[in-house]
Amino acid sequence: MIPDSWVELWEVVIRNKLRTFLTASGVFWGMFMLVLMLGFGNGLRVGVQKAMGGRWATNAVYIWGGRTTMPYKGLQPGRSIDYDQSDIPALMSEVRGLEHLAPRNQLGGYRNGVNVVHAGNATNISVSGDFPSFAEVMPRVMEKGRWINELDMAELRKNAVLGHAAYEQLFERGEDPIGAYVTVNGVAFQVVGLFRSPQTGDRGDREEMALHVPFTTFNNAFNQGDRVGWFAATARPDVAASDLEAGIRRVLAERHQIHPDDRQAIGGYNSQEEFERVENLFAGIRGLVWIVGTATLLSGVVGVSNILLITVRERTSEIGVRRALGATQLGVVWMIVQEALLLTSVAGYSGLVVGVAALELAAYYVGEGNETMGPPTIDLSVALSAVVVLVIGGLFAGVIPARRAAAIHPVEALRS
Amino acid sequence: MIRLSRINKYYQVGGHPLHVLKDLDLEVRTGEMVAIMGSSGSGKSTLLNILGILDAYDDGEYWLGDTLVKGLSERQAAAYRNRFLGFVFQSFHLLPFKNAVENVALPLYYQGINRRKRNAMAMDYLERVGLKDWAEHLPSEMSGGQKQRVAIARALVGQPRLILADEPTGALDSVTSHEIMDLLKDVNGQGITVVIVTHETDVAAECSRTVRLVDGQFEGVA
Ligand SMILES: Nc1ncnc2c1ncn2[C@@H]1O[C@H](COP(=O)(O)OP(=O)(O)OP(=O)(O)O)[C@@H](O)[C@H]1O
Ligand SMILES: [Mg+2]
């Protein structure tokens, strides 16, 4: 059963459809924009987080050699730092919080490729010598075959694991790469695995333009001796990546006679910093969205308040009549507040629903998303807080006009 | 029904008090039909508003039935207006967006009576003023006389003990005025006390008694 006061209210609201519509559209628009901005903000964050490779990205550390800039223990600055295999057991035993350690070597250096040939197709991709543990640091999705294993390492097998993007360059469509040979600097490797990167976009493509061979085989085949080009590592879940990086630096500095404060001698990067930077950025964006959205909503609410103020003036005589017939001041106040609440909540709720529908539609087109844009979504809790903001806004919208209405003296209103 | 003793009312005009009602004494017995006459500005409407508890007086005493109307809360005043009093105005004051029956039913809304019952009662009173067939019409579709009938039905629907009418015929031609007066006399005939403010002597002549306000005081009242 619909309460009588609602029917009374409805009569007033539909009396001037255009006015009601214009008033409500301000609130509708504010809510719509708020939902849309929050949704796309979320999508952006999900997209970027995915591009960074999920949780793994937050605890990875990379360490490479640099050049000393400070004299230490009688050694001159300007010394180039190279790591070797004896660093591996030292790091494993001395660094606290180390989960996985993956020493690496790469032909041509970081981000440089070398020519790889297969059956007359040649392409420039990165070729690296890797430990089996590298797959723990940088997860790979095996599409075919397998990843490097301990036996490959021990027997110096000339096996290789190929990235999907590289495969597309070297092989004909539909050709099975497993068992095929690829040639690097005149050395032939047999492909035992084909992988995809779990990351999306450019990052993923870059990772897939790669050929991984067993570390031991690599050093042997390309005359690297004992050398380790750089280390990739992950921290245990309870240890911050930045702490792990500091721990590795300390051990390596001691082993290579580097001044503890010489930041240039050891190159390092941990993804936690980037992760935090991105998190902060998104927290900032979200804050901004709330501010802008609430401001838009507020301007809608002020619009409602303004229109109601005009309405109250127009309805002076009506309010006088109602008072003469037995309406209390409180009844009049409640009437106006209800009107404000009705206008803001119906308009705001429509804005919410249409906004969510627009997000669903956008999510449908974005699909899985790419490296900057995931599917836009809005949390239920966020939507609920928006509704709460709305109702409070509606109450505020009603207060000033309602006070004005309550102040109307029936005698004044009934004159003429 | 009504007893006024030494009622004074001032308005503040430009910082100075304007003495509008001066030591008014008045008694209206139950079942009377009293006309209040007087020149423009003599304080007739002011008096009627005080009787209707729409306005406050500054000193004196106003007894409505057994109740001293003084310092009533806003809620109590609203309740008295709703249950004891019916108003009829010169310019009708019907709500333009409500049809006749809804206008008549409005006082019952403030009594908390449900819509069905309200409209049935309103319909009943519309029939009594001869406008049953106009129930669904908006005020803008009705003549002045019809509008005033609707207003009278609205004043009666709450079964008040006192009807207060401020120049109810002021906006009507003489034939229609007569019909409205007949209607009010009918109402009075059912035992409801009626107080009418009017400029017209023929209107006053239809009442059982006439009092004259001159400059805030009754003329010739002993
Ligand atoms: N709200 C007010 N503020 C100041 N003065 C007022 C106010 N209301 C009425 N007055 C003054 O009080 C006096 C009496 O006014 P009232 O309306 O009672 O006269 P009236 O007898 O009804 O006149 P009319 O026949 O023109 O309706 C007038 O001088 C009027 O100007
Ligand atoms: Mg008057």
XYZ file of C-alpha atoms and ligand atoms in Angstrom:
670
model
C 0.000 0.000 0.000
C 1.490 3.318 -1.067
C 1.485 5.890 1.745
C -0.814 8.871 1.175
C 1.993 11.362 1.605
C 3.739 9.785 -1.390
C 0.681 10.284 -3.541
C 0.522 13.923 -2.423
C 4.198 14.201 -3.268
C 3.790 12.578 -6.633
C 1.050 15.039 -7.576
C 3.400 17.918 -6.891
C 6.310 16.373 -8.750
C 4.399 15.567 -11.922
C 2.622 18.927 -11.856
C 5.590 20.527 -13.545
C 7.261 17.833 -15.559
C 9.808 20.021 -17.294
C 10.949 21.578 -14.048
C 11.230 18.188 -12.388
C 13.108 16.801 -15.349
C 15.601 19.653 -15.493
C 16.223 19.491 -11.782
C 16.642 15.772 -11.747
C 18.942 15.725 -14.750
C 21.621 17.603 -12.801
C 21.721 14.912 -10.158
C 21.397 12.177 -12.764
C 24.375 13.522 -14.642
C 26.478 13.890 -11.500
C 25.820 10.315 -10.458
C 26.378 8.998 -13.960
C 29.746 10.739 -14.217
C 30.810 9.569 -10.774
C 30.023 5.942 -11.576
C 31.673 6.172 -14.973
C 34.845 7.771 -13.667
C 35.138 5.331 -10.769
C 34.547 2.415 -13.108
C 37.133 3.468 -15.641
C 39.583 4.297 -12.862
C 39.187 0.710 -11.668
C 39.596 -0.628 -15.198
C 42.770 1.380 -15.629
C 44.209 -0.010 -12.423
C 43.304 -3.593 -13.220
C 44.831 -3.153 -16.685
C 48.104 -1.756 -15.429
C 48.351 -4.299 -12.614
C 47.879 -7.060 -15.114
C 50.524 -5.571 -17.385
C 52.858 -5.678 -14.428
C 52.240 -9.411 -14.141
C 50.059 -9.839 -11.105
C 51.505 -10.560 -7.706
C 54.905 -11.607 -9.019
C 55.631 -8.123 -10.126
C 55.453 -6.880 -6.592
C 58.288 -8.933 -5.140
C 60.869 -9.204 -7.928
C 64.410 -7.839 -7.664
C 66.992 -7.440 -10.445
C 70.713 -6.914 -9.770
C 73.405 -6.201 -12.335
C 77.007 -5.035 -12.328
C 78.060 -1.416 -12.570
C 81.251 0.568 -12.116
C 82.680 1.686 -8.778
C 82.775 5.380 -7.994
C 84.435 5.274 -4.577
C 87.897 4.067 -3.532
C 87.728 1.161 -1.097
C 90.351 -1.023 0.590
C 93.101 0.379 -1.617
C 91.144 -0.152 -4.824
C 90.721 2.732 -7.242
C 87.287 3.889 -8.406
C 86.222 3.142 -11.980
C 86.509 -0.607 -11.555
C 83.920 -2.592 -13.506
C 81.967 -5.124 -11.429
C 81.354 -8.579 -12.845
C 79.635 -11.415 -11.023
C 80.487 -15.060 -11.246
C 79.052 -18.401 -10.214
C 80.706 -18.335 -6.812
C 78.326 -15.516 -5.911
C 75.367 -17.872 -6.259
C 75.877 -20.089 -3.173
C 76.961 -17.035 -1.187
C 73.743 -15.222 -2.021
C 71.675 -18.337 -1.394
C 73.072 -18.825 2.082
C 73.660 -15.261 3.257
C 70.682 -13.247 2.006
C 67.683 -13.420 4.267
C 64.214 -13.467 2.725
C 65.378 -14.801 -0.624
C 62.747 -17.034 -2.221
C 64.101 -17.749 -5.691
C 67.410 -16.761 -7.262
C 67.864 -16.858 -11.029
C 71.338 -15.940 -12.286
C 71.273 -14.984 -15.961
C 73.475 -14.259 -18.894
C 72.362 -12.704 -22.112
C 73.961 -12.327 -25.493
C 74.431 -8.738 -26.545
C 73.422 -7.431 -23.135
C 70.216 -6.219 -21.560
C 67.385 -5.649 -24.034
C 69.614 -6.361 -27.003
C 68.863 -9.193 -29.320
C 70.940 -11.422 -31.511
C 70.152 -13.101 -34.774
C 68.441 -16.481 -34.448
C 67.914 -18.631 -37.519
C 65.542 -21.453 -38.357
C 65.138 -22.954 -41.815
C 65.968 -19.750 -43.641
C 63.921 -17.523 -41.300
C 65.974 -15.153 -39.189
C 64.895 -12.806 -36.432
C 66.484 -10.629 -33.814
C 65.484 -11.804 -30.334
C 66.982 -11.931 -26.875
C 68.968 -15.082 -26.117
C 69.683 -15.847 -22.505
C 71.175 -18.538 -20.344
C 68.822 -19.313 -17.496
C 68.432 -21.428 -14.409
C 65.228 -23.472 -14.051
C 64.327 -21.088 -11.220
C 63.915 -18.214 -13.661
C 60.408 -19.490 -14.379
C 59.597 -18.843 -10.690
C 60.662 -15.226 -10.950
C 59.048 -14.583 -14.321
C 56.178 -17.032 -14.677
C 55.809 -18.621 -18.071
C 52.756 -20.335 -19.446
C 53.984 -23.410 -21.282
C 52.116 -23.731 -24.501
C 53.989 -26.793 -25.638
C 56.788 -28.944 -24.270
C 58.611 -27.985 -21.096
C 60.785 -25.449 -19.386
C 64.543 -25.849 -18.705
C 65.307 -28.459 -16.044
C 68.189 -29.561 -13.828
C 69.193 -32.350 -16.192
C 69.640 -29.818 -19.020
C 71.893 -27.877 -16.677
C 73.928 -30.853 -15.502
C 74.464 -32.376 -18.942
C 74.975 -29.079 -20.752
C 72.219 -30.018 -23.171
C 71.776 -27.769 -26.165
C 68.080 -27.394 -25.487
C 66.090 -24.179 -25.848
C 62.712 -22.790 -24.841
C 61.182 -20.399 -27.337
C 58.796 -17.524 -26.766
C 55.576 -17.447 -28.747
C 56.281 -14.145 -30.529
C 59.718 -15.415 -31.570
C 58.148 -18.658 -32.751
C 55.815 -16.704 -35.026
C 58.834 -15.026 -36.619
C 60.874 -18.186 -37.111
C 58.335 -20.857 -37.912
C 55.608 -21.281 -40.472
C 52.089 -21.076 -39.183
C 51.008 -24.349 -37.588
C 54.506 -25.791 -37.678
C 55.458 -27.761 -34.551
C 58.635 -26.241 -33.109
C 59.281 -29.026 -30.607
C 62.312 -30.996 -31.753
C 63.238 -28.418 -34.375
C 66.615 -26.716 -34.314
C 67.380 -23.025 -34.115
C 70.841 -21.612 -34.671
C 72.433 -18.874 -32.560
C 75.895 -17.589 -33.537
C 76.524 -20.870 -35.322
C 75.425 -23.019 -32.372
C 72.345 -25.174 -32.927
C 69.807 -25.658 -30.108
C 66.915 -28.057 -30.086
C 63.575 -26.500 -29.101
C 61.992 -28.365 -26.174
C 59.373 -25.862 -25.117
C 57.160 -23.047 -26.327
C 55.868 -20.466 -23.846
C 53.592 -17.497 -23.532
C 53.963 -14.603 -21.142
C 51.164 -14.075 -18.624
C 51.628 -10.343 -19.108
C 49.725 -8.391 -21.697
C 50.632 -5.786 -24.289
C 54.137 -4.632 -25.189
C 55.687 -6.136 -22.102
C 54.296 -9.541 -22.908
C 55.397 -9.313 -26.547
C 58.893 -8.350 -25.489
C 59.115 -11.316 -23.139
C 57.972 -13.655 -25.848
C 60.634 -12.422 -28.288
C 63.126 -14.605 -26.448
C 65.027 -17.835 -26.483
C 66.040 -19.354 -23.156
C 68.775 -21.983 -22.987
C 70.260 -23.714 -19.919
C 72.648 -21.399 -18.102
C 75.490 -23.933 -18.084
C 75.082 -24.669 -21.780
C 75.016 -20.963 -22.541
C 78.260 -20.190 -20.694
C 79.912 -23.135 -22.315
C 78.696 -22.526 -25.860
C 79.345 -18.804 -25.883
C 82.605 -18.843 -23.903
C 81.245 -16.983 -20.880
C 83.370 -18.968 -18.453
C 82.127 -18.370 -14.926
C 80.389 -15.111 -15.587
C 76.913 -14.182 -14.359
C 75.484 -11.176 -16.173
C 72.798 -10.374 -13.674
C 70.531 -11.813 -11.049
C 66.788 -12.008 -10.948
C 65.300 -12.861 -7.573
C 62.047 -12.886 -5.654
C 61.433 -12.117 -2.020
C 59.504 -14.392 0.288
C 55.938 -13.173 0.770
C 56.724 -11.776 4.213
C 59.755 -9.801 2.998
C 59.670 -6.506 1.131
C 61.391 -6.504 -2.252
C 63.290 -3.388 -1.264
C 64.714 -5.199 1.798
C 65.729 -8.130 -0.375
C 67.516 -5.786 -2.765
C 69.413 -4.227 0.144
C 70.380 -7.685 1.409
C 71.726 -8.789 -1.968
C 73.649 -5.546 -2.342
C 75.279 -5.997 1.051
C 76.485 -9.509 0.281
C 77.748 -8.618 -3.197
C 79.483 -5.441 -1.988
C 81.389 -7.421 0.581
C 82.372 -10.137 -1.879
C 83.544 -7.692 -4.540
C 85.271 -5.149 -2.295
C 82.778 -2.390 -2.946
C 82.298 0.552 -0.596
C 78.959 -0.013 1.230
C 77.730 3.419 0.110
C 78.721 3.068 -3.536
C 75.338 2.955 -5.228
C 76.764 3.012 -8.764
C 78.835 -0.139 -8.410
C 75.817 -2.401 -8.207
C 72.842 -1.830 -10.440
C 69.523 -2.778 -8.944
C 65.814 -2.532 -9.421
C 62.915 -3.813 -7.431
C 59.376 -3.847 -8.655
C 57.951 -2.911 -5.288
C 58.877 0.716 -5.834
C 57.172 0.740 -9.183
C 54.216 -1.114 -7.733
C 53.917 1.409 -4.929
C 54.291 4.305 -7.332
C 51.490 2.905 -9.474
C 49.353 2.158 -6.407
C 49.842 5.723 -5.191
C 49.001 7.047 -8.603
C 45.765 5.116 -8.626
C 44.911 6.082 -5.078
C 45.414 9.660 -6.241
C 43.247 9.160 -9.297
C 40.546 7.576 -7.197
C 40.660 10.442 -4.730
C 40.403 12.912 -7.573
C 37.482 11.023 -9.093
C 35.648 11.139 -5.775
C 36.301 14.851 -5.439
C 35.264 15.664 -8.988
C 32.309 13.267 -8.870
C 31.068 14.509 -5.536
C 31.457 18.092 -6.718
C 29.395 17.307 -9.818
C 26.842 15.574 -7.652
C 26.862 18.494 -5.248
C 26.194 20.960 -8.028
C 23.220 18.777 -8.981
C 22.053 18.864 -5.378
C 22.458 22.637 -5.254
C 20.376 22.739 -8.430
C 17.625 20.741 -6.738
C 17.804 23.031 -3.735
C 17.551 26.106 -5.941
C 14.573 24.848 -7.880
C 12.822 23.847 -4.672
C 13.440 27.337 -3.335
C 11.697 28.779 -6.369
C 8.935 26.204 -5.997
C 8.386 27.165 -2.387
C 7.953 30.774 -3.458
C 5.472 29.711 -6.142
C 3.633 27.569 -3.647
C 3.395 30.201 -0.917
C -0.371 30.426 -1.195
C -0.739 26.640 -1.354
C 1.337 26.301 1.790
C -0.848 28.949 3.476
C -3.979 27.019 2.538
C -2.512 23.776 3.835
C -1.588 25.449 7.098
C -5.124 26.869 7.462
C -6.579 23.422 6.833
C -4.473 21.794 9.518
C -0.957 21.163 8.232
C 1.713 21.659 10.880
C 4.982 23.456 10.245
C 6.747 20.139 10.542
C 4.358 18.656 7.994
C 5.260 21.395 5.537
C 8.985 20.898 6.178
C 8.635 17.163 5.687
C 6.706 17.716 2.465
C 9.557 19.755 0.961
C 12.307 17.460 2.253
C 10.477 14.466 0.830
C 10.258 16.178 -2.501
C 14.003 16.840 -2.430
C 14.696 13.253 -1.433
C 12.422 11.901 -4.126
C 13.975 14.038 -6.840
C 17.569 13.344 -5.861
C 17.137 9.658 -5.158
C 15.125 8.808 -8.265
C 17.469 10.856 -10.452
C 20.575 9.637 -8.663
C 19.494 6.036 -8.700
C 18.775 6.278 -12.424
C 22.229 7.789 -12.860
C 23.691 4.877 -10.927
C 21.805 2.272 -12.940
C 22.545 3.871 -16.313
C 26.159 4.391 -15.262
C 26.562 0.746 -14.282
C 24.858 -0.314 -17.516
C 27.281 1.874 -19.473
C 30.179 0.254 -17.618
C 28.840 -3.215 -18.417
C 28.583 -2.231 -22.042
C 32.102 -0.821 -22.021
C 33.365 -3.948 -20.262
C 31.761 -6.016 -22.986
C 33.694 -4.124 -25.647
C 36.950 -3.906 -23.708
C 36.718 -7.626 -22.997
C 39.835 -8.919 -21.270
C 41.408 -5.558 -21.828
C 44.907 -4.554 -22.834
C 47.906 -3.306 -20.922
C 46.419 0.030 -19.934
C 42.707 -0.712 -19.773
C 41.059 -3.632 -18.029
C 37.285 -4.115 -17.967
C 35.744 -1.170 -16.085
C 33.936 -2.239 -12.915
C 32.441 -0.678 -9.833
C 32.408 -2.232 -6.371
C 29.080 -2.708 -4.653
C 30.444 -0.882 -1.621
C 31.423 2.089 -3.777
C 27.985 2.149 -5.363
C 26.402 1.982 -1.917
C 28.502 4.860 -0.621
C 27.451 6.839 -3.676
C 23.832 6.180 -2.743
C 24.507 7.297 0.825
C 26.162 10.480 -0.459
C 23.094 10.988 -2.592
C 20.562 10.617 0.202
C 22.539 12.971 2.425
C 22.747 15.361 -0.510
C 18.984 15.096 -0.965
C 18.411 15.913 2.694
C 20.676 18.933 2.419
C 18.947 20.005 -0.768
C 15.663 20.019 1.102
C 16.777 21.797 4.254
C 17.036 25.395 3.044
C 13.809 25.393 0.967
C 12.005 23.553 3.760
C 13.068 26.171 6.301
C 11.882 28.848 3.922
C 8.543 27.045 3.600
C 8.190 26.644 7.361
C 8.783 30.362 7.811
C 5.822 31.227 5.592
C 3.170 32.871 7.739
C -0.262 31.538 6.770
C -1.834 34.991 7.072
C 0.675 36.479 4.641
C 0.224 33.553 2.310
C -3.570 33.853 2.297
C -3.705 37.595 1.685
C -5.328 38.655 -1.582
C -18.670 29.575 21.269
C -16.435 32.659 20.993
C -15.584 35.076 23.784
C -13.137 37.911 23.237
C -12.220 40.189 26.083
C -10.009 43.253 25.729
C -8.179 41.945 22.694
C -5.386 44.176 21.424
C -3.381 43.662 18.280
C -0.460 45.712 17.034
C 1.486 45.559 13.821
C 4.989 46.925 13.514
C 5.019 49.345 10.644
C 8.294 51.078 9.862
C 9.544 50.556 13.396
C 6.397 52.002 14.981
C 3.596 49.943 16.464
C 0.284 50.261 14.609
C -2.607 49.650 16.952
C -5.059 47.669 14.797
C -7.477 46.126 17.306
C -8.259 48.159 20.382
C -9.656 46.506 23.515
C -12.143 44.414 21.575
C -14.862 42.574 23.450
C -17.084 40.186 21.540
C -19.295 37.243 22.293
C -20.685 34.894 19.666
C -23.030 32.190 20.884
C -23.212 28.724 19.390
C -25.519 28.656 16.371
C -25.263 32.370 15.667
C -24.477 33.793 12.232
C -22.613 37.043 12.736
C -21.555 39.575 10.120
C -18.540 41.782 10.710
C -18.653 44.994 8.710
C -16.415 47.994 8.560
C -14.469 50.183 6.245
C -11.308 49.025 4.553
C -8.403 48.866 6.960
C -10.594 48.826 10.036
C -9.161 45.470 11.104
C -11.835 42.969 9.992
C -9.440 40.465 8.435
C -7.051 40.837 11.335
C -9.846 39.945 13.730
C -10.936 36.977 11.655
C -7.364 35.672 11.475
C -7.125 35.828 15.237
C -10.427 33.958 15.526
C -9.031 31.388 13.092
C -5.834 30.988 15.178
C -3.877 31.937 12.072
C -2.503 34.988 13.829
C -1.626 35.836 17.408
C -2.993 38.721 19.471
C -0.922 40.847 21.801
C -3.095 40.964 24.910
C -6.541 40.124 26.147
C -8.223 36.739 26.163
C -9.768 34.653 23.389
C -11.905 31.725 24.474
C -12.898 29.273 21.798
C -15.463 26.951 23.376
C -13.837 25.968 26.662
C -10.324 26.627 25.497
C -8.267 29.731 26.120
C -6.494 30.339 22.845
C -3.242 31.752 24.068
C 0.297 30.498 23.696
C -0.859 27.374 21.885
C 1.889 25.356 20.331
C 2.034 25.397 16.590
C 0.852 21.789 16.592
C -2.138 22.471 18.809
C -3.111 25.449 16.678
C -2.960 23.279 13.561
C -5.100 20.644 15.253
C -7.735 23.238 16.277
C -7.874 24.656 12.779
C -8.236 21.175 11.411
C -10.949 19.944 13.804
C -12.926 22.967 15.011
C -12.658 25.553 12.259
C -13.566 25.881 8.609
C -12.286 28.705 6.402
C -13.849 30.351 3.376
C -11.866 33.013 1.536
C -12.718 35.762 -0.916
C -10.389 34.301 -3.517
C -11.381 30.676 -2.800
C -7.791 29.420 -2.350
C -8.413 26.076 -3.958
C -5.293 24.142 -4.958
C -5.159 24.501 -8.748
C -3.679 21.056 -9.451
C -6.284 19.142 -7.466
C -9.771 18.471 -8.742
C -12.875 19.424 -6.777
C -13.172 16.250 -4.752
C -9.463 16.211 -3.893
C -9.641 19.828 -2.774
C -12.580 19.070 -0.534
C -10.793 16.031 0.908
C -7.631 17.946 1.860
C -8.550 18.690 5.535
C -9.242 14.974 6.022
C -5.735 14.195 4.763
C -4.421 16.158 7.734
C -6.714 14.141 9.993
C -4.940 11.022 8.779
C -8.022 9.537 7.126
C -7.258 7.175 4.275
C -7.779 8.162 0.676
C -10.821 5.984 -0.016
C -12.778 7.155 2.987
C -11.607 10.725 2.448
C -12.821 10.858 -1.105
C -16.125 9.238 -0.179
C -16.732 11.853 2.520
C -15.640 14.655 0.207
C -18.014 13.363 -2.437
C -20.812 13.479 0.100
C -20.145 17.147 0.880
C -19.777 18.015 -2.803
C -23.241 16.574 -3.299
C -24.592 18.756 -0.495
C -23.330 21.892 -2.268
C -24.777 20.587 -5.536
C -21.531 19.880 -7.341
C -21.497 16.097 -7.452
C -21.121 16.135 -11.226
C -18.125 18.452 -11.012
C -16.073 16.257 -8.733
C -13.429 15.492 -11.325
C -13.080 19.056 -12.581
C -10.127 21.279 -11.828
C -10.802 24.707 -10.270
C -9.746 26.360 -13.532
C -12.723 24.704 -15.223
C -15.258 26.134 -12.772
C -17.053 29.463 -12.294
C -16.470 31.671 -9.261
C -19.695 30.538 -7.628
C -18.826 26.879 -8.160
C -15.352 27.406 -6.765
C -16.790 29.026 -3.658
C -19.173 26.083 -3.231
C -16.215 23.724 -3.411
C -14.446 25.885 -0.817
C -17.496 25.723 1.454
C -17.640 21.953 1.066
C -13.966 21.869 2.000
C -14.659 24.032 5.079
C -17.466 21.675 6.120
C -15.895 18.304 5.474
C -13.967 18.251 8.751
C -17.268 18.801 10.616
C -16.147 22.057 12.258
C -18.076 23.927 14.939
C -17.215 27.332 13.516
C -17.010 28.624 9.949
C -14.960 31.764 9.340
C -15.555 33.483 6.008
C -13.584 36.520 4.859
C -15.660 38.285 2.204
C -16.933 35.023 0.716
C -19.038 36.892 -1.837
C -16.503 39.624 -2.565
C -15.577 38.169 -5.926
C -19.057 37.106 -7.009
C -22.001 38.772 -8.755
C -25.168 39.445 -6.787
C -27.106 36.374 -7.970
C -24.241 34.039 -7.137
C -23.656 35.879 -3.871
C -27.231 35.093 -2.939
C -26.776 31.395 -3.654
C -23.626 31.312 -1.531
C -25.385 33.091 1.322
C -28.253 30.609 1.100
C -25.737 27.822 1.365
C -24.062 29.386 4.398
C -27.443 29.943 6.031
C -28.174 26.276 5.426
C -24.920 25.400 7.133
C -25.813 27.663 10.014
C -29.226 26.023 10.143
C -27.483 22.757 10.956
C -26.110 24.318 14.113
C -22.706 25.439 12.925
C -21.666 28.902 14.074
C -20.756 31.236 11.187
C -18.752 34.464 11.238
C -18.686 36.429 7.993
C -16.602 39.478 7.159
C -18.337 41.496 4.475
C -18.654 44.887 2.845
C -22.147 44.236 1.496
C -25.194 45.237 3.466
C -27.438 42.629 1.781
C -25.024 39.958 2.882
C -25.008 41.319 6.404
C -28.795 41.514 6.306
C -29.000 37.752 5.877
C -27.087 37.197 9.098
C -28.641 37.008 12.525
C -26.508 39.838 13.855
C -24.087 42.467 12.531
C -21.155 44.068 14.334
C -19.364 47.085 12.917
C -15.625 47.723 13.266
C -14.500 51.318 13.104
C -10.830 51.977 13.477
C -10.218 48.857 15.535
C -13.211 49.220 17.829
C -16.795 48.002 17.694
C -19.304 50.675 17.007
C -22.385 50.845 19.167
C -21.572 47.821 21.265
C -22.594 48.439 24.755
N 1.103 42.206 8.284
C 0.806 43.486 8.484
N 1.781 44.351 8.786
C 1.479 45.644 9.008
N 0.274 46.163 8.937
C -0.769 45.354 8.642
C -0.528 43.960 8.386
N -1.727 43.389 8.112
C -2.644 44.389 8.183
N -2.057 45.552 8.492
C -2.759 46.819 8.706
O -3.735 46.622 9.687
C -4.887 47.338 9.372
C -6.072 46.399 9.333
O -5.920 45.501 8.254
P -7.046 44.435 7.850
O -6.510 43.630 6.731
O -7.458 43.729 9.068
O -8.189 45.388 7.334
P -9.595 44.974 6.737
O -10.610 45.559 7.615
O -9.663 43.540 6.497
O -9.566 45.747 5.361
P -10.201 45.320 3.958
O -11.641 45.611 4.061
O -9.507 46.202 2.989
O -9.897 43.902 3.773
C -4.638 48.024 8.043
O -4.269 49.367 8.305
C -3.502 47.289 7.468
O -2.696 48.150 6.697
Mg -9.784 42.264 4.799
